[in-house]
Amino acid sequence: MTWRRALLAAALIAAAPMASADLGAQVSSEPDISGNWAFKSYTHDACEFGGVATLMPTEEDNTYSCELTARQFCPSVEWVVRQSCVAHRTGDRLVIRSQIEEFITGPETASYWPDNFILKIQSGDRMTGSLISHGTHASEFTRQAEGIS
């Protein structure tokens, strides 16, 4: 009987590293959202709205520093606005809060508000949700292909 207990103990000890490796795989199974993204928002007017964003992990868990450049094209005016942002991830949700840094194109105006987003992470290549700026507008983020240099 004691050899069976010893065999069982040895099997449990041998399985422990595999179990912890599996736990590590589960923890890291969340999609990596760092990197370059293109976004488009569906506004309810004659304007087109989209742009690009880069998310970079910080030392703080589930927090990303980011930069986005938004382009809003309306029949009477076009804006291209560079913004800094911070993104906080909670599970499959991402909240992006932006601050305007520079009007690259178009008149500087207080009526252009920072572009904030609430998104659901669908995968490492797609996020969907809402632009929160002058109302709420459906939005989609898609992974930008990384170039080879």
Short mmCIF file of C-alpha atoms in Angstrom, two decimals:
data_model
loop_
_atom_site.label_atom_id
_atom_site.label_comp_id
_atom_site.label_asym_id
_atom_site.label_seq_id
_atom_site.Cartn_x
_atom_site.Cartn_y
_atom_site.Cartn_z
CA MET A 1 0.00 0.00 0.00
CA THR A 2 2.78 2.45 0.81
CA TRP A 3 4.32 2.14 -2.65
CA ARG A 4 0.93 3.19 -4.11
CA ARG A 5 0.88 6.25 -1.87
CA ALA A 6 4.44 7.07 -2.89
CA LEU A 7 3.51 6.63 -6.56
CA LEU A 8 0.45 8.89 -6.12
CA ALA A 9 2.55 11.52 -4.31
CA ALA A 10 5.16 11.43 -7.08
CA ALA A 11 2.45 11.82 -9.72
CA LEU A 12 0.97 14.81 -7.89
CA ILE A 13 4.37 16.47 -7.51
CA ALA A 14 5.12 15.91 -11.20
CA ALA A 15 1.71 17.34 -12.21
CA ALA A 16 2.07 20.51 -10.09
CA PRO A 17 4.31 22.39 -12.56
CA MET A 18 1.92 21.51 -15.42
CA ALA A 19 -1.07 22.77 -13.43
CA SER A 20 0.65 26.06 -12.65
CA ALA A 21 1.69 26.37 -16.31
CA ASP A 22 -1.95 25.88 -17.30
CA LEU A 23 -2.99 28.60 -14.85
CA GLY A 24 -0.43 30.94 -16.39
CA ALA A 25 -1.83 30.19 -19.84
CA GLN A 26 -5.33 30.99 -18.61
CA VAL A 27 -4.21 34.30 -17.11
CA SER A 28 -2.45 35.34 -20.32
CA SER A 29 -5.26 34.12 -22.60
CA GLU A 30 -6.73 37.64 -22.71
CA PRO A 31 -6.04 39.20 -26.10
CA ASP A 32 -3.07 41.53 -26.32
CA ILE A 33 -4.45 44.94 -27.32
CA SER A 34 -1.18 46.86 -27.35
CA GLY A 35 -0.09 48.20 -30.71
CA ASN A 36 -1.58 50.09 -33.64
CA TRP A 37 -5.29 50.39 -34.39
CA ALA A 38 -7.50 52.09 -36.97
CA PHE A 39 -10.91 53.29 -35.84
CA LYS A 40 -14.12 54.46 -37.44
CA SER A 41 -17.18 55.95 -35.79
CA TYR A 42 -20.59 56.19 -37.35
CA THR A 43 -21.87 59.70 -36.70
CA HIS A 44 -25.46 60.69 -37.38
CA ASP A 45 -24.65 63.61 -39.65
CA ALA A 46 -22.95 64.25 -42.98
CA CYS A 47 -19.49 64.02 -41.40
CA GLU A 48 -17.01 61.15 -41.62
CA PHE A 49 -15.02 60.30 -38.51
CA GLY A 50 -12.07 57.95 -38.05
CA GLY A 51 -8.40 57.77 -37.31
CA VAL A 52 -5.56 55.77 -35.82
CA ALA A 53 -4.54 54.96 -32.25
CA THR A 54 -1.53 53.36 -30.57
CA LEU A 55 -1.90 51.60 -27.20
CA MET A 56 1.21 51.00 -25.08
CA PRO A 57 1.21 49.04 -21.81
CA THR A 58 2.33 50.86 -18.67
CA GLU A 59 3.79 49.56 -15.43
CA GLU A 60 0.29 49.76 -13.90
CA ASP A 61 -1.78 46.61 -14.50
CA ASN A 62 -4.50 46.94 -17.15
CA THR A 63 -3.53 50.53 -17.97
CA TYR A 64 -2.23 51.75 -21.32
CA SER A 65 -0.82 55.06 -22.40
CA CYS A 66 -2.01 55.96 -25.84
CA GLU A 67 -2.04 58.47 -28.61
CA LEU A 68 -4.71 58.88 -31.21
CA THR A 69 -5.10 61.04 -34.25
CA ALA A 70 -8.70 61.62 -35.27
CA ARG A 71 -9.93 62.95 -38.59
CA GLN A 72 -13.38 64.49 -38.82
CA PHE A 73 -14.40 65.49 -42.31
CA CYS A 74 -17.58 67.51 -42.75
CA PRO A 75 -18.74 69.26 -45.94
CA SER A 76 -17.81 72.67 -44.53
CA VAL A 77 -14.68 71.87 -42.46
CA GLU A 78 -12.07 69.19 -41.77
CA TRP A 79 -10.23 68.57 -38.52
CA VAL A 80 -7.23 66.37 -37.83
CA VAL A 81 -6.57 66.36 -34.11
CA ARG A 82 -3.71 64.68 -32.21
CA GLN A 83 -4.68 63.55 -28.72
CA SER A 84 -2.94 61.87 -25.82
CA CYS A 85 -4.96 59.32 -23.90
CA VAL A 86 -5.06 56.78 -21.11
CA ALA A 87 -6.89 53.47 -21.51
CA HIS A 88 -8.09 51.30 -18.62
CA ARG A 89 -8.98 47.66 -19.19
CA THR A 90 -11.40 45.70 -17.04
CA GLY A 91 -11.87 42.18 -18.40
CA ASP A 92 -13.15 42.58 -21.96
CA ARG A 93 -13.93 46.31 -21.55
CA LEU A 94 -11.63 49.20 -22.46
CA VAL A 95 -12.27 52.84 -21.56
CA ILE A 96 -10.18 55.45 -23.41
CA ARG A 97 -10.03 59.01 -22.07
CA SER A 98 -8.36 61.55 -24.34
CA GLN A 99 -6.94 65.03 -24.12
CA ILE A 100 -6.43 67.28 -27.13
CA GLU A 101 -2.76 68.03 -27.74
CA GLU A 102 -2.79 69.69 -31.15
CA PHE A 103 -5.09 70.70 -34.00
CA ILE A 104 -3.09 69.57 -37.04
CA THR A 105 -5.73 70.58 -39.60
CA GLY A 106 -8.74 72.83 -39.18
CA PRO A 107 -9.48 75.73 -36.90
CA GLU A 108 -8.73 75.32 -33.21
CA THR A 109 -12.08 75.45 -31.46
CA ALA A 110 -13.55 74.75 -28.04
CA SER A 111 -16.47 73.01 -29.75
CA TYR A 112 -14.19 70.06 -30.74
CA TRP A 113 -14.18 67.87 -27.65
CA PRO A 114 -11.68 65.12 -26.79
CA ASP A 115 -12.57 61.77 -28.32
CA ASN A 116 -13.33 59.25 -25.57
CA PHE A 117 -14.33 55.63 -26.18
CA ILE A 118 -15.98 52.77 -24.32
CA LEU A 119 -15.14 49.50 -26.09
CA LYS A 120 -15.68 45.76 -25.81
CA ILE A 121 -12.60 43.73 -26.74
CA GLN A 122 -13.86 41.18 -29.27
CA SER A 123 -10.40 39.77 -30.06
CA GLY A 124 -6.80 40.89 -30.40
CA ASP A 125 -7.79 42.35 -33.78
CA ARG A 126 -11.20 43.96 -33.15
CA MET A 127 -12.93 46.13 -30.54
CA THR A 128 -16.41 47.61 -30.81
CA GLY A 129 -18.33 50.13 -28.76
CA SER A 130 -18.99 53.84 -28.65
CA LEU A 131 -17.34 57.18 -29.23
CA ILE A 132 -18.41 59.51 -26.43
CA SER A 133 -18.04 63.04 -27.82
CA HIS A 134 -20.92 65.31 -28.84
CA GLY A 135 -23.23 62.36 -28.19
CA THR A 136 -22.68 58.62 -28.41
CA HIS A 137 -21.73 57.04 -31.73
CA ALA A 138 -21.11 53.39 -32.66
CA SER A 139 -17.40 52.74 -33.20
CA GLU A 140 -15.12 49.98 -34.36
CA PHE A 141 -11.37 49.55 -33.81
CA THR A 142 -9.46 47.14 -36.07
CA ARG A 143 -5.84 46.06 -35.74
CA GLN A 144 -3.45 47.79 -38.10
CA ALA A 145 -1.14 45.43 -39.97
CA GLU A 146 2.44 45.81 -38.82
CA GLY A 147 4.78 46.78 -41.65
CA ILE A 148 8.01 45.00 -42.42
CA SER A 149 11.01 47.27 -42.96
#
